[in-house]
Amino acid sequence: MTPIIVLLFLYIILDVNYFIRCAFTLLMVHLNQEKQAITETTSIYGICTPQDADIFLRHMNNARYLRELNFASIHYYVVTDVFNFVRERGGSIVQSAVMLRYRRYLPILHPYKIETKLIWWDEKSMYFEQHFISVCTGFVHAVALSKHQFIDFNVFDLLSSYPDIANRPEIPDDLRLWLEANDVSSKKLYTGGSLENENFYDCRAYI
């Protein structure tokens, strides 16, 4: 009876399924996948379970998309070995912004994949485009732009270690406009107070 109580307690105070999913994602990379180049599109698969569904149990609820993007990002950083590269040099990575556009809902029990592709970078950040794609039809159900900021690490140092990346591509129009909107929002929220200059670990990427 005690193990059941402990497990129940853990489910109450922790998102146990999240940690199980993270462990499963890492295990699948180590067991089944070869390393990929940083510029390659990576794919991770999933299915919309009842746990992911909205209150009517018809389709994936909006918050779950962001959660799934997190697993796709973890998969990308491990399968490209970027995570180890940055960690060994004392750096870390945080997601500082995301823009998610829903095109069509994902029905319950529907299989899908998330494709993650590096589309641009600057000195401090890498920018990704991520697609939720139906395995059955190939339709893109949702698309996201993500900004991942590197702490205590120069992104150009990372990219220079990959000989297949000769030049940085032109910034895509949708990414450029999104970053401009972020800049407007940042200026609107900036107060000049003392908290703006604090180096909180989870708030270093002011946008």
PDB file of C-alpha atoms in Angstrom, residues 37-141:
ATOM      1  CA  ALA A  37      23.563  17.759 -38.301  1.00  0.00           C
ATOM      2  CA  ILE A  38      22.508  20.982 -36.638  1.00  0.00           C
ATOM      3  CA  THR A  39      20.963  22.208 -39.904  1.00  0.00           C
ATOM      4  CA  GLU A  40      18.908  19.065 -40.511  1.00  0.00           C
ATOM      5  CA  THR A  41      15.200  18.886 -39.800  1.00  0.00           C
ATOM      6  CA  THR A  42      14.552  16.616 -36.815  1.00  0.00           C
ATOM      7  CA  SER A  43      11.297  14.744 -36.225  1.00  0.00           C
ATOM      8  CA  ILE A  44       9.602  13.419 -33.116  1.00  0.00           C
ATOM      9  CA  TYR A  45       6.334  11.479 -33.121  1.00  0.00           C
ATOM     10  CA  GLY A  46       3.316  11.556 -30.836  1.00  0.00           C
ATOM     11  CA  ILE A  47      -0.387  10.827 -30.580  1.00  0.00           C
ATOM     12  CA  CYS A  48      -3.158  12.955 -29.114  1.00  0.00           C
ATOM     13  CA  THR A  49      -4.208  10.954 -26.041  1.00  0.00           C
ATOM     14  CA  PRO A  50      -7.205  11.656 -23.775  1.00  0.00           C
ATOM     15  CA  GLN A  51      -4.745  13.281 -21.369  1.00  0.00           C
ATOM     16  CA  ASP A  52      -3.923  15.843 -24.078  1.00  0.00           C
ATOM     17  CA  ALA A  53      -7.531  16.509 -25.032  1.00  0.00           C
ATOM     18  CA  ASP A  54      -9.781  19.461 -24.332  1.00  0.00           C
ATOM     19  CA  ILE A  55     -12.698  19.363 -21.893  1.00  0.00           C
ATOM     20  CA  PHE A  56     -14.941  17.734 -24.508  1.00  0.00           C
ATOM     21  CA  LEU A  57     -12.369  15.010 -25.314  1.00  0.00           C
ATOM     22  CA  ARG A  58     -12.427  15.912 -28.995  1.00  0.00           C
ATOM     23  CA  HIS A  59      -8.992  17.346 -29.809  1.00  0.00           C
ATOM     24  CA  MET A  60      -5.685  18.482 -28.340  1.00  0.00           C
ATOM     25  CA  ASN A  61      -6.081  21.458 -26.021  1.00  0.00           C
ATOM     26  CA  ASN A  62      -4.069  24.576 -26.803  1.00  0.00           C
ATOM     27  CA  ALA A  63      -1.698  24.328 -23.837  1.00  0.00           C
ATOM     28  CA  ARG A  64      -0.560  20.839 -24.838  1.00  0.00           C
ATOM     29  CA  TYR A  65       0.963  22.122 -28.071  1.00  0.00           C
ATOM     30  CA  LEU A  66       3.524  24.130 -26.094  1.00  0.00           C
ATOM     31  CA  ARG A  67       4.320  21.110 -23.945  1.00  0.00           C
ATOM     32  CA  GLU A  68       4.915  18.979 -27.037  1.00  0.00           C
ATOM     33  CA  LEU A  69       7.160  21.671 -28.519  1.00  0.00           C
ATOM     34  CA  ASN A  70       9.294  21.360 -25.400  1.00  0.00           C
ATOM     35  CA  PHE A  71       9.835  17.649 -26.008  1.00  0.00           C
ATOM     36  CA  ALA A  72      10.644  18.336 -29.671  1.00  0.00           C
ATOM     37  CA  SER A  73      13.262  20.901 -28.602  1.00  0.00           C
ATOM     38  CA  ILE A  74      14.809  18.477 -26.109  1.00  0.00           C
ATOM     39  CA  HIS A  75      14.980  15.884 -28.874  1.00  0.00           C
ATOM     40  CA  TYR A  76      16.642  18.359 -31.259  1.00  0.00           C
ATOM     41  CA  TYR A  77      19.336  19.406 -28.787  1.00  0.00           C
ATOM     42  CA  VAL A  78      20.204  15.812 -27.903  1.00  0.00           C
ATOM     43  CA  VAL A  79      20.132  14.299 -31.387  1.00  0.00           C
ATOM     44  CA  THR A  80      22.322  17.125 -32.769  1.00  0.00           C
ATOM     45  CA  ASP A  81      24.615  17.002 -29.708  1.00  0.00           C
ATOM     46  CA  VAL A  82      24.206  20.763 -29.216  1.00  0.00           C
ATOM     47  CA  PHE A  83      23.222  20.244 -25.581  1.00  0.00           C
ATOM     48  CA  ASN A  84      26.472  18.474 -24.687  1.00  0.00           C
ATOM     49  CA  PHE A  85      28.528  20.976 -26.700  1.00  0.00           C
ATOM     50  CA  VAL A  86      27.065  23.940 -24.815  1.00  0.00           C
ATOM     51  CA  ARG A  87      27.061  22.286 -21.382  1.00  0.00           C
ATOM     52  CA  GLU A  88      30.712  21.235 -21.642  1.00  0.00           C
ATOM     53  CA  ARG A  89      31.627  24.890 -22.200  1.00  0.00           C
ATOM     54  CA  GLY A  90      29.662  26.164 -19.213  1.00  0.00           C
ATOM     55  CA  GLY A  91      26.663  27.501 -21.114  1.00  0.00           C
ATOM     56  CA  SER A  92      22.946  26.834 -20.901  1.00  0.00           C
ATOM     57  CA  ILE A  93      19.841  27.349 -23.046  1.00  0.00           C
ATOM     58  CA  VAL A  94      16.439  28.836 -22.239  1.00  0.00           C
ATOM     59  CA  GLN A  95      13.411  29.358 -24.441  1.00  0.00           C
ATOM     60  CA  SER A  96      12.745  33.066 -24.312  1.00  0.00           C
ATOM     61  CA  ALA A  97       9.842  33.412 -26.753  1.00  0.00           C
ATOM     62  CA  VAL A  98       7.454  31.384 -28.862  1.00  0.00           C
ATOM     63  CA  MET A  99       4.749  32.242 -31.379  1.00  0.00           C
ATOM     64  CA  LEU A 100       2.276  29.461 -32.092  1.00  0.00           C
ATOM     65  CA  ARG A 101      -0.357  29.564 -34.824  1.00  0.00           C
ATOM     66  CA  TYR A 102      -3.124  26.973 -34.876  1.00  0.00           C
ATOM     67  CA  ARG A 103      -4.338  26.044 -38.354  1.00  0.00           C
ATOM     68  CA  ARG A 104      -6.578  23.042 -37.664  1.00  0.00           C
ATOM     69  CA  TYR A 105      -7.185  21.045 -34.502  1.00  0.00           C
ATOM     70  CA  LEU A 106      -5.555  17.652 -33.904  1.00  0.00           C
ATOM     71  CA  PRO A 107      -8.316  15.087 -33.214  1.00  0.00           C
ATOM     72  CA  ILE A 108      -8.076  12.760 -30.255  1.00  0.00           C
ATOM     73  CA  LEU A 109      -6.097   9.554 -30.940  1.00  0.00           C
ATOM     74  CA  HIS A 110      -4.635  11.149 -34.068  1.00  0.00           C
ATOM     75  CA  PRO A 111      -0.904  10.445 -34.709  1.00  0.00           C
ATOM     76  CA  TYR A 112       1.337  13.363 -35.591  1.00  0.00           C
ATOM     77  CA  LYS A 113       4.947  14.370 -35.835  1.00  0.00           C
ATOM     78  CA  ILE A 114       6.734  17.585 -34.912  1.00  0.00           C
ATOM     79  CA  GLU A 115       9.434  18.755 -37.283  1.00  0.00           C
ATOM     80  CA  THR A 116      12.039  21.144 -35.889  1.00  0.00           C
ATOM     81  CA  LYS A 117      14.343  23.177 -38.127  1.00  0.00           C
ATOM     82  CA  LEU A 118      16.928  25.839 -37.363  1.00  0.00           C
ATOM     83  CA  ILE A 119      16.095  28.802 -39.597  1.00  0.00           C
ATOM     84  CA  TRP A 120      18.296  31.643 -38.303  1.00  0.00           C
ATOM     85  CA  TRP A 121      20.627  32.679 -35.511  1.00  0.00           C
ATOM     86  CA  ASP A 122      22.431  35.636 -33.990  1.00  0.00           C
ATOM     87  CA  GLU A 123      25.140  35.965 -31.355  1.00  0.00           C
ATOM     88  CA  LYS A 124      22.839  35.149 -28.434  1.00  0.00           C
ATOM     89  CA  SER A 125      20.004  33.054 -29.837  1.00  0.00           C
ATOM     90  CA  MET A 126      18.919  30.337 -32.232  1.00  0.00           C
ATOM     91  CA  TYR A 127      15.543  30.535 -33.967  1.00  0.00           C
ATOM     92  CA  PHE A 128      13.471  27.518 -34.971  1.00  0.00           C
ATOM     93  CA  GLU A 129      10.412  26.775 -37.039  1.00  0.00           C
ATOM     94  CA  GLN A 130       8.390  23.823 -35.748  1.00  0.00           C
ATOM     95  CA  HIS A 131       5.473  22.103 -37.503  1.00  0.00           C
ATOM     96  CA  PHE A 132       2.784  19.803 -36.118  1.00  0.00           C
ATOM     97  CA  ILE A 133       2.135  17.473 -39.049  1.00  0.00           C
ATOM     98  CA  SER A 134      -0.520  14.774 -39.354  1.00  0.00           C
ATOM     99  CA  VAL A 135       1.046  11.361 -39.948  1.00  0.00           C
ATOM    100  CA  CYS A 136      -2.110  10.308 -41.822  1.00  0.00           C
ATOM    101  CA  THR A 137      -2.563  13.253 -44.198  1.00  0.00           C
ATOM    102  CA  GLY A 138       0.649  15.312 -44.083  1.00  0.00           C
ATOM    103  CA  PHE A 139      -1.375  18.435 -43.218  1.00  0.00           C
ATOM    104  CA  VAL A 140       0.398  21.046 -41.056  1.00  0.00           C
ATOM    105  CA  HIS A 141      -1.985  21.531 -38.119  1.00  0.00           C
TER     106      HIS A 141
END
